[in-house]
Structure formats: structure tokens, C-alpha cells
Amino acid sequence: MDSIESLQWRYATKKFDSEKNLETSQLELLAQAFNLTATSYGLQPCRLIVVQDQDLKEKMVPHSYGQMQVKDASAVLVICTTAVDEQYVKDYFSIVKKERNTPDEVIQPFQDFLTSTFSKKESEEIELWAKNQAYLILGNLLTVCAQQQIDSCPMEGFVPEKIDELLDLKNKGLKSTLLLPVGYRATDDSMSQLKKVRRPQQEMVFYL
């Protein structure tokens, strides 16, 4: 399918086939897509937890307002944010230098700029910025899933503190921001047969 056909095919899956699992190669492809998504300054302030353990998925359901997609999906992608400080910025530029062999005199001005920028921000402001990057990642993952005919259901509806506790995210320096159950739609999911509803494109897009 081409890109538009893939997006027409995609929908927020209401019922997954709990008997059908994604291949390891498919999950690896989604992991690569996560890692390649554009983020502000290239800092990648997000991490991905791939939950496949059935017991964990079932324990996530009560903290996801009873949404059964969490239990029945092949895996739940938990998009998390992490703190960004001076050391985080420094580590990023160490990677840049290693991968590109960029001279210090080229790297240092931008590194100093970012260090200064983030040092002036409150932790809440940095966390909000990181969450914005998580939504960029979610959008990219939804598109890649559609192109690969992997069903998905983006979720904001969960209790982050409870998911963090269940997955021991605090000890990893992470906070859950979004959930993305992935797998295959059930054949008896009646919602999958409904026509996609969108406002007319001429009401949504303007050319200047």
C-alpha cells in the first residue's frame, strides 16, 4: 500500500486478536523507527519500553481505565520521558563527536548554547518539552505501523504514576507519557469495518 492507502487502512484498534503476535523483526522495526524519529535539537529525551509479558500487560489494565487493548495486544509500547540536564547534553555531543568526528571548535558553541538554554529552564518546563517530543514519536510510530499493516491504538488514558510504579520506571529515571498497544485487529472488531470519518480536506488545509 502507498502512504495514503496505509493511512486510510489505519484506525485506533478497539479489539486486538490476543492469539496473534507480532514477529520479533516487526518489533525491532518499530524500535528503529522510534530511535530515528526527529526530536528537538536531536536530543532524544524519550525512551521506549516494549512490554510483551502477559502478566505485566494484564496488571496494566486497571491503571489504563480498563482498556482491554492493553491486555490483548501483542505488545504495549510505553513512550517515556527522561530528564535533560548539563550532563545529558554533554553525553549527546560526545556521541556526535564519535559518529561524525566533528572538531571541538565546531561542537562547543552549540553545546554551550544548549547547556545554557536548559540550565535556565525549570524542571517542569523541560518535562513539558520532552512530552512534546513523545507526541512526535507517537505520530511517527502510528504511520510506520500503518505502512507495515500493524494495528495500533494510541492511548493517553492511563494513570502514569501507577504505570511507572508497575514497570519500575522511577529507578530507570523515566516517566511514562503515552501507551501504544500494537498487534493485529480481531476479526470481530466491528469498529474496524466502519468508514473513516474526517472533515472535508478543503476545510482543513489552506494554500497561501
PDB file of C-alpha atoms in Angstrom, residues 12-197:
ATOM      1  CA  ALA A  12      -7.493   3.126  16.570  1.00  0.00           C
ATOM      2  CA  THR A  13      -7.959  -0.583  17.161  1.00  0.00           C
ATOM      3  CA  LYS A  14     -10.695  -1.303  19.682  1.00  0.00           C
ATOM      4  CA  LYS A  15     -10.160  -5.060  19.937  1.00  0.00           C
ATOM      5  CA  PHE A  16      -6.946  -6.969  19.320  1.00  0.00           C
ATOM      6  CA  ASP A  17      -6.628 -10.649  18.447  1.00  0.00           C
ATOM      7  CA  SER A  18      -4.927 -11.964  21.585  1.00  0.00           C
ATOM      8  CA  GLU A  19      -3.847 -15.121  19.731  1.00  0.00           C
ATOM      9  CA  LYS A  20      -1.792 -13.313  17.092  1.00  0.00           C
ATOM     10  CA  ASN A  21       1.623 -11.937  17.997  1.00  0.00           C
ATOM     11  CA  LEU A  22       3.990  -9.713  16.114  1.00  0.00           C
ATOM     12  CA  GLU A  23       7.297 -11.136  14.962  1.00  0.00           C
ATOM     13  CA  THR A  24      10.476 -10.070  16.727  1.00  0.00           C
ATOM     14  CA  SER A  25      11.566  -8.423  13.470  1.00  0.00           C
ATOM     15  CA  GLN A  26       8.408  -6.286  13.449  1.00  0.00           C
ATOM     16  CA  LEU A  27       9.014  -5.050  16.974  1.00  0.00           C
ATOM     17  CA  GLU A  28      12.626  -4.335  16.083  1.00  0.00           C
ATOM     18  CA  LEU A  29      11.452  -2.280  13.107  1.00  0.00           C
ATOM     19  CA  LEU A  30       9.225  -0.211  15.437  1.00  0.00           C
ATOM     20  CA  ALA A  31      12.143   0.197  17.831  1.00  0.00           C
ATOM     21  CA  GLN A  32      14.283   1.517  14.980  1.00  0.00           C
ATOM     22  CA  ALA A  33      11.504   3.882  13.896  1.00  0.00           C
ATOM     23  CA  PHE A  34      11.291   5.147  17.473  1.00  0.00           C
ATOM     24  CA  ASN A  35      15.014   5.786  17.569  1.00  0.00           C
ATOM     25  CA  LEU A  36      15.084   7.513  14.166  1.00  0.00           C
ATOM     26  CA  THR A  37      12.221   9.920  14.846  1.00  0.00           C
ATOM     27  CA  ALA A  38      13.140  13.597  14.686  1.00  0.00           C
ATOM     28  CA  THR A  39      13.321  15.383  18.060  1.00  0.00           C
ATOM     29  CA  SER A  40      14.102  18.965  19.036  1.00  0.00           C
ATOM     30  CA  TYR A  41      17.875  19.622  18.885  1.00  0.00           C
ATOM     31  CA  GLY A  42      18.294  15.895  18.201  1.00  0.00           C
ATOM     32  CA  LEU A  43      18.459  15.296  21.969  1.00  0.00           C
ATOM     33  CA  GLN A  44      16.026  12.353  22.068  1.00  0.00           C
ATOM     34  CA  PRO A  45      14.600  12.972  25.568  1.00  0.00           C
ATOM     35  CA  CYS A  46      12.421   9.852  25.315  1.00  0.00           C
ATOM     36  CA  ARG A  47      12.870   6.145  25.900  1.00  0.00           C
ATOM     37  CA  LEU A  48      10.786   3.159  24.791  1.00  0.00           C
ATOM     38  CA  ILE A  49       9.677   0.269  26.971  1.00  0.00           C
ATOM     39  CA  VAL A  50       8.311  -2.708  24.994  1.00  0.00           C
ATOM     40  CA  VAL A  51       6.009  -4.721  27.244  1.00  0.00           C
ATOM     41  CA  GLN A  52       5.334  -8.252  25.975  1.00  0.00           C
ATOM     42  CA  ASP A  53       4.997 -10.095  29.285  1.00  0.00           C
ATOM     43  CA  GLN A  54       1.346 -11.137  29.573  1.00  0.00           C
ATOM     44  CA  ASP A  55       1.237 -10.810  33.353  1.00  0.00           C
ATOM     45  CA  LEU A  56       2.516  -7.248  33.160  1.00  0.00           C
ATOM     46  CA  LYS A  57       0.048  -6.348  30.404  1.00  0.00           C
ATOM     47  CA  GLU A  58      -2.840  -7.655  32.489  1.00  0.00           C
ATOM     48  CA  LYS A  59      -1.656  -5.679  35.509  1.00  0.00           C
ATOM     49  CA  MET A  60      -1.582  -2.547  33.367  1.00  0.00           C
ATOM     50  CA  VAL A  61      -5.298  -2.788  32.550  1.00  0.00           C
ATOM     51  CA  PRO A  62      -6.663  -1.382  35.857  1.00  0.00           C
ATOM     52  CA  HIS A  63      -4.282   1.570  35.519  1.00  0.00           C
ATOM     53  CA  SER A  64      -5.457   2.130  31.927  1.00  0.00           C
ATOM     54  CA  TYR A  65      -9.108   2.657  32.830  1.00  0.00           C
ATOM     55  CA  GLY A  66      -9.979  -0.930  31.954  1.00  0.00           C
ATOM     56  CA  GLN A  67      -9.000  -0.658  28.297  1.00  0.00           C
ATOM     57  CA  MET A  68      -8.600  -4.284  27.233  1.00  0.00           C
ATOM     58  CA  GLN A  69      -6.389  -3.432  24.261  1.00  0.00           C
ATOM     59  CA  VAL A  70      -3.530  -3.262  26.765  1.00  0.00           C
ATOM     60  CA  LYS A  71      -4.057  -6.919  27.701  1.00  0.00           C
ATOM     61  CA  ASP A  72      -4.903  -8.325  24.280  1.00  0.00           C
ATOM     62  CA  ALA A  73      -2.306  -6.546  22.136  1.00  0.00           C
ATOM     63  CA  SER A  74       0.830  -8.405  21.136  1.00  0.00           C
ATOM     64  CA  ALA A  75       2.897  -5.726  22.892  1.00  0.00           C
ATOM     65  CA  VAL A  76       2.427  -2.373  24.566  1.00  0.00           C
ATOM     66  CA  LEU A  77       4.886   0.342  23.625  1.00  0.00           C
ATOM     67  CA  VAL A  78       5.366   2.690  26.568  1.00  0.00           C
ATOM     68  CA  ILE A  79       6.812   6.004  25.436  1.00  0.00           C
ATOM     69  CA  CYS A  80       8.627   7.607  28.353  1.00  0.00           C
ATOM     70  CA  THR A  81      10.433  10.864  29.010  1.00  0.00           C
ATOM     71  CA  THR A  82      13.741  11.312  30.770  1.00  0.00           C
ATOM     72  CA  ALA A  83      15.368  14.309  32.441  1.00  0.00           C
ATOM     73  CA  VAL A  84      17.668  16.533  30.405  1.00  0.00           C
ATOM     74  CA  ASP A  85      20.477  18.344  32.214  1.00  0.00           C
ATOM     75  CA  GLU A  86      24.012  19.529  31.516  1.00  0.00           C
ATOM     76  CA  GLN A  87      25.443  16.009  31.649  1.00  0.00           C
ATOM     77  CA  TYR A  88      22.778  14.710  29.265  1.00  0.00           C
ATOM     78  CA  VAL A  89      23.665  17.437  26.756  1.00  0.00           C
ATOM     79  CA  LYS A  90      27.373  16.708  27.176  1.00  0.00           C
ATOM     80  CA  ASP A  91      26.795  13.000  26.567  1.00  0.00           C
ATOM     81  CA  TYR A  92      24.859  13.790  23.386  1.00  0.00           C
ATOM     82  CA  PHE A  93      27.719  15.816  21.957  1.00  0.00           C
ATOM     83  CA  SER A  94      30.145  13.039  22.833  1.00  0.00           C
ATOM     84  CA  ILE A  95      28.120  10.810  20.527  1.00  0.00           C
ATOM     85  CA  VAL A  96      28.117  13.488  17.821  1.00  0.00           C
ATOM     86  CA  LYS A  97      31.909  13.766  18.035  1.00  0.00           C
ATOM     87  CA  LYS A  98      32.347   9.993  17.914  1.00  0.00           C
ATOM     88  CA  GLU A  99      29.992   9.423  14.971  1.00  0.00           C
ATOM     89  CA  ARG A 100      30.979  12.431  12.863  1.00  0.00           C
ATOM     90  CA  ASN A 101      34.494  13.132  14.085  1.00  0.00           C
ATOM     91  CA  THR A 102      33.422  16.759  14.484  1.00  0.00           C
ATOM     92  CA  PRO A 103      36.140  19.090  15.837  1.00  0.00           C
ATOM     93  CA  ASP A 104      35.632  20.548  19.311  1.00  0.00           C
ATOM     94  CA  GLU A 105      35.684  24.096  17.963  1.00  0.00           C
ATOM     95  CA  VAL A 106      32.614  23.255  15.870  1.00  0.00           C
ATOM     96  CA  ILE A 107      30.758  21.362  18.591  1.00  0.00           C
ATOM     97  CA  GLN A 108      31.462  23.595  21.568  1.00  0.00           C
ATOM     98  CA  PRO A 109      29.373  26.676  20.628  1.00  0.00           C
ATOM     99  CA  PHE A 110      26.207  24.622  20.112  1.00  0.00           C
ATOM    100  CA  GLN A 111      26.897  22.558  23.225  1.00  0.00           C
ATOM    101  CA  ASP A 112      27.358  25.725  25.271  1.00  0.00           C
ATOM    102  CA  PHE A 113      24.146  27.155  23.812  1.00  0.00           C
ATOM    103  CA  LEU A 114      22.082  24.089  24.756  1.00  0.00           C
ATOM    104  CA  THR A 115      23.683  23.819  28.194  1.00  0.00           C
ATOM    105  CA  SER A 116      22.823  27.450  28.864  1.00  0.00           C
ATOM    106  CA  THR A 117      19.316  27.074  27.450  1.00  0.00           C
ATOM    107  CA  PHE A 118      18.379  24.090  29.587  1.00  0.00           C
ATOM    108  CA  SER A 119      20.048  25.444  32.729  1.00  0.00           C
ATOM    109  CA  LYS A 120      17.606  28.373  32.614  1.00  0.00           C
ATOM    110  CA  LYS A 121      14.524  26.168  32.368  1.00  0.00           C
ATOM    111  CA  GLU A 122      12.529  24.834  35.309  1.00  0.00           C
ATOM    112  CA  SER A 123      12.242  21.048  35.501  1.00  0.00           C
ATOM    113  CA  GLU A 124       8.507  21.292  34.715  1.00  0.00           C
ATOM    114  CA  GLU A 125       9.271  23.223  31.525  1.00  0.00           C
ATOM    115  CA  ILE A 126      11.819  20.642  30.426  1.00  0.00           C
ATOM    116  CA  GLU A 127       9.358  17.841  31.157  1.00  0.00           C
ATOM    117  CA  LEU A 128       6.677  19.537  29.032  1.00  0.00           C
ATOM    118  CA  TRP A 129       9.204  19.976  26.208  1.00  0.00           C
ATOM    119  CA  ALA A 130      10.115  16.289  26.452  1.00  0.00           C
ATOM    120  CA  LYS A 131       6.424  15.308  26.336  1.00  0.00           C
ATOM    121  CA  ASN A 132       6.069  17.253  23.097  1.00  0.00           C
ATOM    122  CA  GLN A 133       8.832  15.100  21.639  1.00  0.00           C
ATOM    123  CA  ALA A 134       6.954  11.988  22.794  1.00  0.00           C
ATOM    124  CA  TYR A 135       3.971  13.056  20.679  1.00  0.00           C
ATOM    125  CA  LEU A 136       6.230  13.492  17.653  1.00  0.00           C
ATOM    126  CA  ILE A 137       7.409   9.931  18.212  1.00  0.00           C
ATOM    127  CA  LEU A 138       3.858   8.645  18.611  1.00  0.00           C
ATOM    128  CA  GLY A 139       2.798  10.162  15.303  1.00  0.00           C
ATOM    129  CA  ASN A 140       5.742   8.610  13.504  1.00  0.00           C
ATOM    130  CA  LEU A 141       5.100   5.199  15.050  1.00  0.00           C
ATOM    131  CA  LEU A 142       1.430   5.331  14.033  1.00  0.00           C
ATOM    132  CA  THR A 143       2.451   5.991  10.435  1.00  0.00           C
ATOM    133  CA  VAL A 144       5.068   3.238  10.392  1.00  0.00           C
ATOM    134  CA  CYS A 145       2.557   0.805  11.916  1.00  0.00           C
ATOM    135  CA  ALA A 146       0.069   1.669   9.184  1.00  0.00           C
ATOM    136  CA  GLN A 147       2.670   1.183   6.450  1.00  0.00           C
ATOM    137  CA  GLN A 148       3.545  -2.231   7.899  1.00  0.00           C
ATOM    138  CA  GLN A 149      -0.126  -3.152   8.482  1.00  0.00           C
ATOM    139  CA  ILE A 150       0.458  -3.408  12.203  1.00  0.00           C
ATOM    140  CA  ASP A 151      -2.624  -2.421  14.157  1.00  0.00           C
ATOM    141  CA  SER A 152      -2.263   0.113  16.941  1.00  0.00           C
ATOM    142  CA  CYS A 153      -4.209   2.180  19.437  1.00  0.00           C
ATOM    143  CA  PRO A 154      -2.659   5.379  20.844  1.00  0.00           C
ATOM    144  CA  MET A 155      -3.542   5.996  24.493  1.00  0.00           C
ATOM    145  CA  GLU A 156      -3.344   8.975  26.794  1.00  0.00           C
ATOM    146  CA  GLY A 157      -5.937   7.424  29.091  1.00  0.00           C
ATOM    147  CA  PHE A 158      -3.930   5.828  31.879  1.00  0.00           C
ATOM    148  CA  VAL A 159      -2.530   6.700  35.305  1.00  0.00           C
ATOM    149  CA  PRO A 160       1.160   7.470  34.718  1.00  0.00           C
ATOM    150  CA  GLU A 161       2.181   7.162  38.370  1.00  0.00           C
ATOM    151  CA  LYS A 162       0.732   3.645  38.570  1.00  0.00           C
ATOM    152  CA  ILE A 163       2.308   2.523  35.307  1.00  0.00           C
ATOM    153  CA  ASP A 164       5.633   3.993  36.439  1.00  0.00           C
ATOM    154  CA  GLU A 165       5.405   2.004  39.663  1.00  0.00           C
ATOM    155  CA  LEU A 166       4.390  -1.224  37.941  1.00  0.00           C
ATOM    156  CA  LEU A 167       7.238  -1.024  35.412  1.00  0.00           C
ATOM    157  CA  ASP A 168       9.778   0.335  37.932  1.00  0.00           C
ATOM    158  CA  LEU A 169      10.370   3.363  35.739  1.00  0.00           C
ATOM    159  CA  LYS A 170      11.445   5.712  38.526  1.00  0.00           C
ATOM    160  CA  ASN A 171      14.572   3.635  39.113  1.00  0.00           C
ATOM    161  CA  LYS A 172      15.298   3.951  35.387  1.00  0.00           C
ATOM    162  CA  GLY A 173      14.941   7.742  35.552  1.00  0.00           C
ATOM    163  CA  LEU A 174      11.831   7.594  33.355  1.00  0.00           C
ATOM    164  CA  LYS A 175       8.207   8.744  33.378  1.00  0.00           C
ATOM    165  CA  SER A 176       5.504   7.153  31.212  1.00  0.00           C
ATOM    166  CA  THR A 177       3.857   9.605  28.814  1.00  0.00           C
ATOM    167  CA  LEU A 178       1.968   7.590  26.199  1.00  0.00           C
ATOM    168  CA  LEU A 179       0.906   3.995  25.597  1.00  0.00           C
ATOM    169  CA  LEU A 180       0.718   2.347  22.181  1.00  0.00           C
ATOM    170  CA  PRO A 181      -0.671  -1.205  22.130  1.00  0.00           C
ATOM    171  CA  VAL A 182       0.293  -2.920  18.863  1.00  0.00           C
ATOM    172  CA  GLY A 183      -0.693  -6.189  17.231  1.00  0.00           C
ATOM    173  CA  TYR A 184      -3.492  -7.398  14.967  1.00  0.00           C
ATOM    174  CA  ARG A 185      -7.135  -6.384  14.967  1.00  0.00           C
ATOM    175  CA  ALA A 186      -9.656  -9.053  15.920  1.00  0.00           C
ATOM    176  CA  THR A 187     -11.926 -10.290  13.131  1.00  0.00           C
ATOM    177  CA  ASP A 188     -14.984  -9.492  15.270  1.00  0.00           C
ATOM    178  CA  ASP A 189     -13.957  -5.892  15.919  1.00  0.00           C
ATOM    179  CA  SER A 190     -16.958  -4.224  14.303  1.00  0.00           C
ATOM    180  CA  MET A 191     -15.330  -0.795  14.535  1.00  0.00           C
ATOM    181  CA  SER A 192     -12.708  -1.875  12.003  1.00  0.00           C
ATOM    182  CA  GLN A 193     -15.376  -2.115   9.303  1.00  0.00           C
ATOM    183  CA  LEU A 194     -16.668   1.422   9.718  1.00  0.00           C
ATOM    184  CA  LYS A 195     -15.895   4.119   7.168  1.00  0.00           C
ATOM    185  CA  LYS A 196     -13.170   6.533   8.264  1.00  0.00           C
ATOM    186  CA  VAL A 197     -14.623   9.917   9.209  1.00  0.00           C
TER     187      VAL A 197
END
